[in-house]
Coordinates of C-alpha atoms in Angstrom, one line a residue:
X12 CA 12.6 42.7 88.8
X13 CA 14.7 40.6 86.7
X14 CA 13.5 37.0 87.0
X15 CA 14.7 33.9 85.3
X16 CA 12.6 30.7 84.8
X17 CA 14.2 27.4 86.3
X18 CA 16.2 25.2 83.9
X19 CA 13.8 22.8 83.2
X20 CA 16.3 12.9 76.2
X21 CA 14.4 8.8 73.3
X22 CA 16.0 5.7 72.7
X23 CA 12.7 4.8 71.0
X24 CA 13.1 4.4 67.3
X25 CA 16.9 5.0 67.5
X26 CA 19.6 2.4 67.9
X27 CA 23.1 3.1 69.0
X28 CA 25.9 0.6 69.1
X29 CA 29.5 0.8 70.3
X30 CA 31.2 2.1 73.5
X31 CA 30.5 5.2 75.7
X32 CA 32.8 7.9 76.6
X33 CA 32.5 11.1 78.4
X34 CA 32.7 14.6 76.8
X35 CA 31.4 17.8 78.2
X36 CA 28.9 16.0 80.3
X37 CA 27.2 14.2 77.4
X38 CA 27.5 10.5 76.7
X39 CA 29.4 10.5 73.4
X40 CA 27.9 7.5 71.6
X41 CA 29.9 6.2 68.9
X42 CA 27.9 4.3 66.3
X43 CA 29.6 1.5 64.5
X44 CA 30.8 2.8 61.1
X45 CA 28.9 6.0 61.6
X46 CA 29.6 9.6 62.3
X47 CA 30.0 10.4 66.1
X48 CA 26.8 11.7 67.7
X49 CA 26.4 13.2 71.1
X50 CA 23.3 12.1 72.9
X51 CA 22.0 11.4 76.4
X52 CA 19.1 11.6 78.9
X53 CA 20.5 14.9 80.1
X54 CA 23.1 17.7 79.5
X55 CA 25.8 19.1 81.6
X56 CA 27.5 22.3 80.4
X57 CA 30.8 21.4 82.1
X58 CA 32.0 18.0 83.5
X59 CA 29.8 15.0 83.8
X60 CA 26.2 14.4 84.8
X61 CA 25.6 13.4 88.4
X62 CA 22.7 11.1 87.6
X63 CA 22.7 8.1 85.2
X64 CA 20.1 7.3 82.8
X65 CA 18.4 4.8 85.1
X66 CA 18.1 7.1 88.2
X67 CA 14.8 7.0 90.0
X68 CA 14.6 10.4 91.6
X69 CA 16.7 13.3 92.7
X70 CA 18.6 13.0 95.9
X71 CA 16.8 16.0 97.5
X72 CA 13.3 14.8 96.7
X73 CA 11.4 12.2 98.9
X74 CA 9.7 9.7 96.6
X75 CA 7.7 8.4 99.7
X76 CA 6.2 11.9 100.2
X77 CA 2.3 11.4 100.5
X78 CA 0.2 13.3 98.2
X79 CA -2.8 15.3 99.1
X80 CA -4.0 18.2 101.1
X81 CA -3.7 22.0 100.3
X82 CA -0.7 24.3 100.5
X83 CA -1.8 27.9 101.0
X84 CA 0.7 30.7 100.3
X85 CA 0.7 34.6 100.1
X86 CA 1.7 36.5 97.3
X87 CA 5.5 35.8 96.8
X88 CA 6.2 39.4 95.8
X89 CA 4.5 42.8 96.1
X90 CA 1.9 42.2 93.4
X91 CA -1.5 42.8 95.0
X92 CA -3.7 41.8 92.0
X93 CA -3.2 40.3 88.5
X94 CA -4.8 40.7 85.2
X95 CA -3.6 37.8 82.9
X96 CA -2.6 34.3 82.7
X97 CA 0.3 34.8 80.4
X98 CA 3.5 35.4 82.3
X99 CA 5.6 36.0 79.3
X100 CA 4.3 39.3 77.9
X101 CA 5.3 42.7 79.2
X102 CA 1.8 44.3 79.3
X103 CA 0.0 43.5 82.7
X104 CA 0.6 41.6 85.8
X105 CA 0.6 37.7 85.7
X106 CA -1.0 35.6 88.4
X107 CA 1.4 34.0 91.0
X108 CA 2.5 30.5 90.5
X109 CA 1.8 30.1 86.9
X110 CA 5.3 29.2 85.7
X111 CA 6.2 26.6 88.3
X112 CA 2.8 24.9 88.4
X113 CA 1.6 25.0 84.8
X114 CA 4.3 25.4 82.3
X115 CA 7.0 22.7 81.5
X116 CA 10.2 22.7 79.2
X117 CA 12.2 20.2 77.4
X118 CA 14.6 19.9 80.3
X119 CA 14.6 20.4 83.9
X120 CA 17.5 21.5 86.0
X121 CA 19.1 19.4 88.9
X122 CA 19.3 21.5 92.0
X123 CA 22.4 19.8 93.3
X124 CA 24.5 20.5 90.3
X125 CA 25.5 23.5 88.4
X126 CA 24.5 23.9 84.8
X127 CA 23.1 20.4 84.4
X128 CA 19.5 19.3 83.3
X129 CA 17.6 16.2 82.6
X130 CA 14.8 15.2 80.2
X131 CA 11.2 16.4 81.1
X132 CA 9.1 16.8 78.0
X133 CA 12.1 15.5 76.0
X134 CA 13.6 12.0 76.6
X135 CA 16.7 12.4 74.5
X136 CA 18.9 15.1 73.3
X137 CA 21.4 14.8 70.4
X138 CA 24.2 17.2 69.9
X139 CA 25.6 17.6 66.5
X140 CA 29.3 16.8 66.0
X141 CA 30.0 20.4 65.2
X142 CA 28.0 21.4 68.3
X143 CA 26.1 23.9 66.0
X144 CA 22.6 22.3 66.6
X145 CA 20.8 20.2 69.1
X146 CA 18.1 17.8 68.5
X147 CA 15.3 16.9 71.0
X148 CA 13.0 13.9 70.8
X149 CA 9.7 14.4 72.8
X150 CA 8.3 11.7 75.1
X151 CA 5.4 9.8 73.5
X152 CA 3.4 10.1 76.6
X153 CA 3.7 13.7 77.1
X154 CA 0.2 15.4 77.0
X155 CA -1.2 18.9 77.3
X156 CA -4.0 19.5 79.9
X157 CA -6.7 19.1 77.0
X158 CA -5.3 15.5 76.2
X159 CA -3.5 16.5 73.0
X160 CA 0.1 15.1 72.6
X161 CA 3.0 17.5 73.0
X162 CA 4.4 17.8 69.5
X163 CA 7.5 19.2 67.9
X164 CA 5.3 21.8 66.2
X165 CA 4.2 23.1 69.7
X166 CA 7.8 23.5 70.6
X167 CA 8.5 25.7 67.6
X168 CA 5.3 27.5 67.9
X169 CA 6.2 28.3 71.6
X170 CA 9.6 29.4 70.6
X171 CA 8.3 31.7 67.9
X172 CA 5.9 33.4 70.3
X173 CA 8.6 33.9 72.9
X174 CA 10.9 35.5 70.2
X175 CA 8.1 37.7 69.1
X176 CA 8.0 41.4 70.1
X177 CA 5.0 40.6 72.3
X178 CA 7.2 38.7 74.7
X179 CA 9.7 40.0 77.2
X180 CA 12.9 40.9 75.4
X181 CA 14.8 38.8 77.9
X182 CA 13.9 35.7 75.9
X183 CA 15.3 37.2 72.6
X184 CA 18.5 38.2 74.4
X185 CA 19.0 34.7 75.8
X186 CA 18.3 33.1 72.4
X187 CA 20.5 35.6 70.3
X188 CA 22.7 32.8 69.2
X189 CA 19.9 30.5 68.0
X190 CA 19.7 30.7 64.2
X191 CA 16.2 28.9 64.0
X192 CA 14.0 25.9 64.9
X193 CA 13.3 23.0 62.5
X194 CA 10.6 20.4 62.9
X195 CA 11.9 17.1 61.7
X196 CA 9.0 15.0 62.6
X197 CA 5.9 14.9 64.9
X198 CA 8.2 14.2 67.9
X199 CA 11.6 15.7 66.9
X200 CA 12.7 19.2 66.9
X201 CA 16.1 20.7 66.0
X202 CA 17.6 24.1 67.3
X203 CA 20.3 25.5 65.0
X204 CA 22.9 27.8 66.5
X205 CA 24.8 30.7 64.8
X206 CA 27.9 29.9 66.7
X207 CA 29.4 27.5 69.4
X208 CA 28.0 28.2 72.9
X209 CA 27.9 25.4 75.5
X210 CA 25.1 26.9 77.3
X211 CA 22.7 26.9 74.3
X212 CA 21.3 23.4 74.8
X213 CA 20.3 24.4 78.5
X214 CA 18.9 27.7 77.3
X215 CA 16.5 26.2 74.6
X216 CA 15.8 23.3 76.9
X217 CA 14.5 25.5 79.6
X218 CA 12.1 27.5 77.3
X219 CA 8.4 27.0 78.3
X220 CA 6.2 24.9 75.9
X221 CA 2.6 25.5 75.4
X222 CA -0.2 24.5 72.9
X223 CA -1.1 26.5 69.9
X224 CA -4.7 26.2 71.0
X225 CA -4.1 28.6 73.8
X226 CA -4.1 31.4 71.3
X227 CA -7.2 30.4 69.4
X228 CA -9.5 32.9 70.9
X229 CA -7.0 35.8 71.2
X230 CA -3.5 36.5 70.1
X231 CA -0.4 35.8 72.2
X232 CA -0.1 39.6 73.0
X233 CA -3.7 39.8 74.0
X234 CA -4.1 36.7 76.1
X235 CA -5.7 37.8 79.5
X236 CA -7.7 35.2 81.4
X237 CA -7.6 32.4 78.8
X238 CA -6.4 29.4 80.9
X239 CA -3.1 28.2 79.6
X240 CA -3.1 24.9 77.5
X241 CA 0.0 23.5 79.1
X242 CA 1.5 20.2 80.2
X243 CA 2.3 21.0 83.9
X244 CA 1.0 19.3 87.0
X245 CA -1.7 21.8 87.9
X246 CA -4.7 23.5 86.5
X247 CA -6.5 26.7 87.4
X248 CA -9.5 25.9 89.5
X249 CA -10.8 29.4 90.2
X250 CA -9.5 32.8 90.8
X251 CA -10.4 36.3 92.0
X252 CA -7.9 38.8 90.4
X253 CA -8.0 41.0 93.4
X254 CA -7.8 38.3 96.1
X255 CA -6.0 35.2 94.9
X256 CA -6.1 32.1 92.8
X257 CA -6.4 28.3 93.4
X258 CA -4.6 25.6 91.4
X259 CA -5.8 21.9 91.6
X260 CA -3.7 18.9 90.5
X261 CA -4.4 17.6 87.1
X262 CA -5.8 14.0 87.7
X263 CA -4.5 13.0 84.3
X264 CA -1.0 14.7 84.6
X265 CA 1.2 12.6 82.3
X266 CA 4.6 13.1 84.1
X267 CA 3.8 12.0 87.7
X268 CA 6.0 8.9 87.4
X269 CA 9.0 10.4 85.8
X270 CA 12.2 10.2 87.7
X271 CA 12.5 14.1 87.6
X272 CA 9.1 14.3 89.0
X273 CA 9.1 11.7 91.8
X274 CA 8.6 13.3 95.1
X275 CA 7.5 16.7 93.9
X276 CA 4.4 18.7 93.6
X277 CA 2.9 16.7 96.4
X278 CA -0.2 19.0 97.2
X279 CA -3.7 18.4 95.7
X280 CA -4.2 22.1 95.7
X281 CA -2.1 25.2 95.8
X282 CA -3.7 28.5 96.9
X283 CA -2.3 32.0 96.7
X284 CA -3.9 34.7 98.8
X285 CA -3.0 38.3 97.9
X286 CA -2.3 40.8 100.7
X287 CA -2.0 44.5 100.4
X288 CA 1.3 45.0 102.2
X289 CA 3.9 43.0 104.1
X290 CA 2.6 43.9 107.6
X291 CA -0.8 42.4 106.7
X292 CA 0.8 39.4 105.1
X293 CA 2.9 38.7 108.3
X294 CA 0.0 39.1 110.6
X295 CA -2.2 36.9 108.4
X296 CA 0.5 34.1 108.7
X297 CA 0.7 34.4 112.4
X298 CA -3.1 34.2 112.5
X299 CA -3.1 30.8 110.5
X300 CA -4.3 32.2 107.2
X301 CA -1.6 30.5 105.2
X302 CA 1.1 27.8 105.7
X303 CA 4.6 29.0 105.0
X304 CA 6.4 32.4 104.5
X305 CA 9.9 33.3 103.4
X306 CA 11.2 36.3 105.3
X307 CA 13.6 38.7 103.7
X308 CA 13.6 41.4 106.6
X309 CA 16.2 40.6 109.3
X310 CA 14.2 42.9 111.7
X311 CA 11.1 41.0 111.2
X312 CA 12.9 37.6 111.5
X313 CA 14.4 38.7 114.8
X314 CA 11.5 40.6 116.4
X315 CA 8.2 39.7 114.7
X316 CA 8.2 35.8 114.5
X317 CA 7.4 35.3 118.1
X318 CA 4.1 34.6 120.1
X319 CA 1.9 31.9 121.4
X320 CA 1.7 29.8 118.1
X321 CA 5.6 29.8 118.1
X322 CA 5.8 28.9 121.7
X323 CA 3.5 26.0 121.4
X324 CA 4.9 24.7 118.3
X325 CA 2.0 25.3 115.9
X326 CA 4.5 27.5 113.9
X327 CA 8.1 26.8 113.4
X328 CA 11.0 29.1 112.1
X329 CA 14.2 27.7 110.5
X330 CA 17.2 29.1 108.6
X331 CA 17.9 26.7 105.7
X332 CA 21.6 26.9 104.4
X333 CA 22.2 27.0 100.5
X334 CA 25.0 27.3 98.3
X335 CA 23.6 29.7 95.9
X336 CA 25.7 32.5 94.3
X337 CA 24.6 35.6 96.0
X338 CA 23.5 37.4 92.8
X339 CA 23.5 41.1 92.9
X340 CA 21.4 43.5 94.9
X341 CA 21.8 47.2 95.1
X342 CA 20.9 50.8 94.1
X343 CA 21.1 51.0 90.2
X344 CA 21.9 54.5 88.7
X345 CA 20.4 55.1 85.3
X346 CA 23.3 56.3 83.1
X347 CA 20.7 57.6 80.5
X348 CA 20.5 60.5 82.9
X349 CA 23.4 63.0 82.6
X350 CA 24.2 63.2 86.3
X351 CA 25.2 59.6 86.5
X352 CA 27.5 59.4 83.4
X353 CA 30.7 60.2 85.3
X354 CA 32.3 57.3 87.0
X355 CA 33.6 59.6 89.7
X356 CA 30.0 60.5 90.6
X357 CA 29.0 57.0 90.8
X358 CA 31.9 56.1 93.0
X359 CA 31.1 59.1 95.2
X360 CA 27.5 58.0 95.7
X361 CA 28.6 54.5 96.8
X362 CA 30.7 56.1 99.4
X363 CA 27.6 57.4 101.0
X364 CA 26.1 54.0 101.8
X365 CA 27.1 53.1 105.4
X366 CA 26.6 49.3 105.4
X367 CA 28.1 48.8 108.8
X368 CA 25.6 51.1 110.3
X369 CA 22.7 49.4 108.4
X370 CA 23.7 46.0 109.4
X371 CA 24.2 46.9 113.1
X372 CA 21.0 49.1 113.5
X373 CA 18.6 47.5 111.0
X374 CA 19.8 44.1 110.1
X375 CA 20.9 42.8 113.5
X376 CA 24.2 41.6 112.0
X377 CA 22.5 39.2 109.7
X378 CA 24.3 40.0 106.4
X379 CA 27.7 40.2 104.6
X380 CA 28.5 43.0 102.0
X381 CA 28.4 42.1 98.4
X382 CA 31.7 42.7 96.7
X383 CA 31.1 41.1 93.4
X384 CA 28.6 40.4 90.7
X385 CA 29.3 36.7 91.5
X386 CA 29.7 36.9 95.3
X387 CA 29.8 33.5 97.2
X388 CA 31.2 31.7 94.1
X389 CA 34.6 31.1 92.7
X390 CA 33.5 33.3 89.7
X391 CA 34.1 36.4 91.7
X392 CA 37.2 38.5 91.0
X393 CA 37.5 39.2 94.7
X394 CA 38.1 35.5 95.3
X395 CA 41.7 35.6 93.8
X396 CA 44.5 35.5 96.2
X397 CA 45.5 39.1 96.3
X398 CA 42.7 40.7 94.3
X399 CA 44.8 41.2 91.3
X400 CA 44.0 39.6 87.8
X401 CA 45.2 36.1 87.3
X402 CA 47.2 35.2 84.2
X403 CA 43.9 33.7 82.7
X404 CA 42.1 37.0 83.3
X405 CA 44.9 39.0 81.9
X406 CA 44.7 37.0 78.6
X407 CA 41.2 38.4 78.2
X408 CA 41.8 41.9 79.5
X409 CA 45.0 42.7 77.8
X410 CA 43.5 43.0 74.3
X411 CA 41.2 45.5 75.7
X412 CA 43.8 47.6 77.6
X413 CA 43.3 50.6 75.5
X414 CA 39.7 50.7 76.2
X415 CA 40.0 50.1 80.0
X416 CA 41.2 52.2 82.8
X417 CA 44.6 51.2 84.5
X418 CA 42.8 50.5 87.7
X419 CA 41.1 47.5 86.2
X420 CA 44.6 45.7 86.1
X421 CA 45.2 46.4 89.8
X422 CA 43.4 45.2 92.9
X423 CA 39.7 44.7 92.7
X424 CA 37.4 47.4 94.2
X425 CA 37.1 47.3 97.9
X426 CA 33.6 48.3 99.2
X427 CA 33.6 51.3 101.5
X428 CA 33.7 50.6 105.1
X429 CA 33.0 52.6 108.3
X430 CA 34.7 50.1 110.6
X431 CA 37.5 51.9 112.6
X432 CA 39.7 53.6 111.7
X433 CA 37.5 54.5 108.8
X434 CA 34.2 56.5 109.4
X435 CA 31.3 57.8 107.4
X436 CA 32.8 61.2 107.8
X437 CA 36.0 60.0 105.9
X438 CA 34.0 58.4 103.1
X439 CA 31.9 61.6 102.7
X440 CA 35.1 63.8 102.5
X441 CA 36.3 61.4 99.8
X442 CA 33.0 61.5 98.0
X443 CA 33.1 65.3 98.1
X444 CA 36.6 65.3 96.5
X445 CA 35.4 63.0 93.7
X446 CA 32.3 65.1 93.0
X447 CA 34.4 68.2 92.9
X448 CA 36.7 66.6 90.3
X449 CA 33.6 65.8 88.3
X450 CA 32.5 69.4 88.3
X451 CA 30.1 69.4 91.2
X452 CA 30.7 71.8 94.2
X453 CA 28.5 73.1 97.0
X454 CA 27.0 76.5 96.5
X455 CA 23.8 78.2 97.7
X456 CA 22.6 75.4 99.8
X457 CA 23.1 72.6 97.2
X458 CA 25.6 70.7 95.2
X459 CA 25.8 72.3 91.8
X460 CA 27.6 72.0 88.4
X461 CA 29.2 74.8 86.5
X462 CA 25.8 75.9 85.0
X463 CA 24.5 76.4 88.6
X464 CA 22.2 73.4 88.4
X465 CA 21.5 71.5 91.5
X466 CA 22.3 67.8 91.8
X467 CA 19.0 66.3 92.3
X468 CA 17.3 63.0 91.4
X469 CA 14.2 60.8 92.2
X470 CA 14.5 57.4 94.1
X471 CA 11.9 55.3 92.8
X472 CA 10.4 52.8 95.3
X473 CA 7.5 50.4 95.4
X474 CA 6.9 50.7 99.0
X475 CA 8.6 47.6 100.1
X476 CA 11.2 46.7 102.8
X477 CA 13.9 49.0 101.3
X478 CA 12.2 52.2 102.5
X479 CA 14.1 52.3 105.8
X480 CA 17.4 51.8 104.0
X481 CA 16.7 54.4 101.3
X482 CA 15.7 56.9 104.0
X483 CA 19.1 56.3 105.8
X484 CA 21.1 56.5 102.5
X485 CA 19.3 59.7 101.5
X486 CA 20.2 61.3 104.7
X487 CA 23.9 60.7 103.9
X488 CA 23.5 62.1 100.4
X489 CA 22.0 65.2 101.8
X490 CA 25.1 65.9 103.7
X491 CA 26.9 66.1 100.4
X492 CA 24.3 68.6 99.2
X493 CA 22.5 66.2 97.0
X494 CA 18.8 66.5 96.8
X495 CA 16.7 63.4 96.5
X496 CA 13.0 63.0 96.0
X497 CA 11.8 59.5 97.4
X498 CA 8.8 58.6 95.2
X499 CA 6.8 55.6 96.2
X500 CA 4.4 54.0 93.7
X501 CA 2.3 50.8 93.3
X502 CA 3.9 47.6 92.0
X503 CA 2.4 47.8 88.5
X504 CA 3.4 51.3 87.8
X505 CA 6.9 50.6 89.3
X506 CA 7.3 47.7 86.9
X507 CA 6.2 49.8 83.8
X508 CA 8.5 52.7 84.7
X509 CA 11.4 50.1 84.9
X510 CA 10.5 48.7 81.6
X511 CA 10.5 52.1 80.0
X512 CA 13.7 53.1 81.9
X513 CA 11.8 55.9 83.3
X514 CA 13.7 56.4 86.6
X515 CA 16.8 57.9 88.1
X516 CA 17.7 55.4 90.9
X517 CA 16.1 52.1 92.0
X518 CA 16.8 49.3 94.3
X519 CA 17.0 46.0 92.3
X520 CA 18.0 42.4 92.8
X521 CA 19.5 40.4 90.0
X522 CA 19.1 36.7 90.5
X523 CA 22.1 34.4 91.1
X524 CA 23.6 31.9 88.8
X525 CA 26.3 29.2 89.3
X526 CA 27.0 29.2 85.6
X527 CA 26.2 32.5 84.1
X528 CA 25.2 32.7 80.4
X529 CA 23.1 34.5 77.8
X530 CA 21.1 36.4 80.6
X531 CA 24.3 38.6 80.7
X532 CA 23.7 40.0 77.3
X533 CA 20.0 41.1 78.5
X534 CA 21.7 42.6 81.6
X535 CA 24.8 44.2 80.2
X536 CA 25.0 44.3 76.4
X537 CA 24.9 47.8 74.5
X538 CA 22.0 46.4 72.4
X539 CA 19.9 45.6 75.6
X540 CA 20.6 49.3 76.7
X541 CA 18.2 50.4 74.1
X542 CA 15.6 47.6 74.4
X543 CA 12.7 48.6 76.7
X544 CA 11.9 45.8 79.2
X545 CA 15.5 44.5 79.2
X546 CA 17.5 44.0 82.4
X547 CA 20.1 46.6 81.3
X548 CA 18.6 49.2 83.7
X549 CA 22.0 51.0 84.0
X550 CA 22.0 52.0 80.4
X551 CA 25.5 50.4 79.9
X552 CA 27.0 50.7 76.5
X553 CA 30.5 49.4 76.6
X554 CA 32.3 47.6 73.9
X555 CA 34.7 46.0 76.4
X556 CA 31.9 44.7 78.5
X557 CA 30.2 43.3 75.3
X558 CA 33.4 41.5 74.4
X559 CA 33.8 40.2 77.9
X560 CA 30.2 38.9 78.0
X561 CA 30.9 37.1 74.8
X562 CA 33.9 35.4 76.3
X563 CA 31.7 34.1 79.1
X564 CA 29.1 32.7 76.6
X565 CA 31.9 31.0 74.7
X566 CA 33.8 29.4 77.5
X567 CA 34.4 25.7 76.7
X568 CA 35.6 24.6 80.3
X569 CA 34.8 25.5 83.8
X570 CA 38.3 27.2 84.1
X571 CA 37.6 29.3 81.0
X572 CA 34.3 30.3 82.5
X573 CA 36.0 31.2 85.9
X574 CA 38.5 33.4 84.0
X575 CA 35.9 35.1 81.8
X576 CA 33.6 35.9 84.7
X577 CA 36.2 37.3 87.0
X578 CA 37.6 39.5 84.0
X579 CA 34.0 40.7 83.4
X580 CA 33.3 41.1 87.1
X581 CA 36.5 43.2 87.5
X582 CA 35.5 45.7 84.7
X583 CA 31.8 46.0 86.2
X584 CA 33.0 46.7 89.6
X585 CA 35.5 49.3 88.5
X586 CA 32.6 50.9 86.5
X587 CA 30.5 51.5 89.7
X588 CA 27.2 50.9 87.8
X589 CA 25.5 49.7 91.0
X590 CA 25.9 50.4 94.7
X591 CA 26.1 46.8 96.1
X592 CA 24.0 45.8 99.1
X593 CA 24.4 42.6 101.1
X594 CA 23.5 38.9 101.2
X595 CA 22.9 36.0 103.4
X596 CA 23.7 32.2 103.0
X597 CA 20.5 31.2 104.5
X598 CA 16.8 31.0 103.6
X599 CA 14.7 32.2 106.5
X600 CA 11.3 30.3 106.4
X601 CA 8.4 30.0 108.9
X602 CA 5.8 27.4 108.5
X603 CA 3.0 25.5 110.0
X604 CA 3.9 22.1 111.9
X605 CA 1.7 20.2 109.4
X606 CA 4.3 20.8 106.8
X607 CA 7.5 18.6 106.2
X608 CA 10.4 18.5 103.9
X609 CA 13.1 16.1 103.0
X610 CA 16.1 15.6 105.1
X611 CA 18.5 16.2 102.2
X612 CA 18.4 19.8 101.2
X613 CA 19.3 20.8 97.5
X614 CA 22.5 22.9 97.0
X615 CA 21.1 25.5 94.7
X616 CA 17.5 26.6 95.2
X617 CA 15.0 29.4 96.0
X618 CA 13.0 28.9 99.1
X619 CA 9.6 29.6 97.4
X620 CA 10.4 27.1 94.7
X621 CA 11.5 24.4 97.1
X622 CA 8.5 24.7 99.4
X623 CA 6.2 24.5 96.3
X624 CA 7.9 21.4 94.7
X625 CA 9.3 19.4 97.5
X626 CA 7.3 19.9 100.6
X627 CA 4.3 17.9 101.6
X628 CA 1.7 17.6 104.5
X629 CA 2.8 15.4 107.4
X630 CA -0.5 14.7 108.7
X631 CA -1.0 12.7 105.5
X632 CA 2.3 10.9 105.9
X633 CA 2.7 7.2 106.0
X634 CA 5.5 5.8 108.2
X635 CA 7.9 5.6 105.2
X636 CA 7.7 9.2 104.5
X637 CA 7.8 10.1 108.1
X638 CA 11.2 8.3 108.3
X639 CA 12.6 10.8 105.7
X640 CA 11.0 14.0 107.3
X641 CA 13.3 16.5 108.8

């Protein structure tokens, strides 16, 4: 469910004299006999920018890639229809592809750096000496699809709409430390901050920008099929809300020659076709109805991507390595419900998941167990030498010692295993003891509390790939006397129930980040727990967690960030708020032979976004582009 937009600077009219030094990834320009000003073509939260002001393209893009042809894709998730072109409001389901193809922001992320971004709509960013504000200057050539220039007033208008109650509350949580937005001139806008937070320039730089004219016929909250007035490379050509949508390249797209855009968005048209279920989608791909598919089910990858078209080379399948953090995927327990409020109950429920059996019987050994909210990164508490808090972590945890259990200061939680000499039987016996300590004992055919009430809950599912896993998990819970009702619903109703926190247990994936920041407020803060539509599905209200999230947000160096994330991770893992699943360090992609991609892969990327932005059709490729084809 939770999804985050990708992280999206003007020498014109401004003169700087003097020498350049480095600080926090920004060029610190010292004007002669003037107050020091932080300004640059990009921003790095920690360290230095990889690309200088005169770079020509990102290393993972192919500037010689030919442009043309059509890329046809299937629905990237389980939405089978859509009812709006506004991806920022809670009500309704937005068409696929809108964010990536139509909306732009002041900055755009580099996919081979962590927490670094470069100018897109903006060509300059100036950081105030006290770092309590940042000023962007817009590129004079930036244009909306209707030909209007992108102005500072549009940036402010977009911000105001995203901060309104009509928009997803995730935007308000991310921008909680933003005091306000000030228009300084037609092309200059300043964001003022409540306090120092090095991530804030990236956050405000990543916000989508759109024209006021988009809402001329309907308010922001009521926009349905009004075509967005945006600055991105594509326009909506036509659509059928129940079947799909076609985007065509804007022939007047203003940014095609920017360094950050060279070699990207190479297709004349992008088509999304909607399929009712995963089986139909896979069979449609094998029949040649669309061009590429990202596979998340290990069984499908092992068993279903076979046949004549694969044998003769018409279709290819490749596992692409990545360096993404693993994020967190797992079974979320809604602590707004009484039966999940005791940590011993939550720990017991985690003991009933037999990962080794699932990996062996269902996943063909393709996965590793998640052991952290920041798995596959140096931010994970489990990555310390002996699993115990480092001195840096203790400096943050010790002031909270009275509010934390003593176990937090010991070794990090180890995930249950059924590898010998352990077994599922051993784990269920331990779970039974924990449940008894929490007041739940087996009586009259069910696990009951002192009032005689049976331990029962509903597992809400949208009918996706987790169904087999949920069934196996429920089978183990039944051995403990826990009654589970598996409820399957359609995607739209599923999303609505999550937004209203109307569920007991669900399976969720939270996206990864190499440099976590304000999204953690939306995910873990006490305030977000009471905000419908937030990512705090757990109902977590914990002052220590609130404080540790603030420590992450206010980290000034990478070392401080690591210590803060590890301390937060340690507390979250000992709280058993989620039953962790598994991850893979590869993207599994199958595609038609007519598609190609650059030899150099990005380091941090989603497969769908990479295909959309960096691939091309090789049947259009000149010799120069072919030489860079993998």
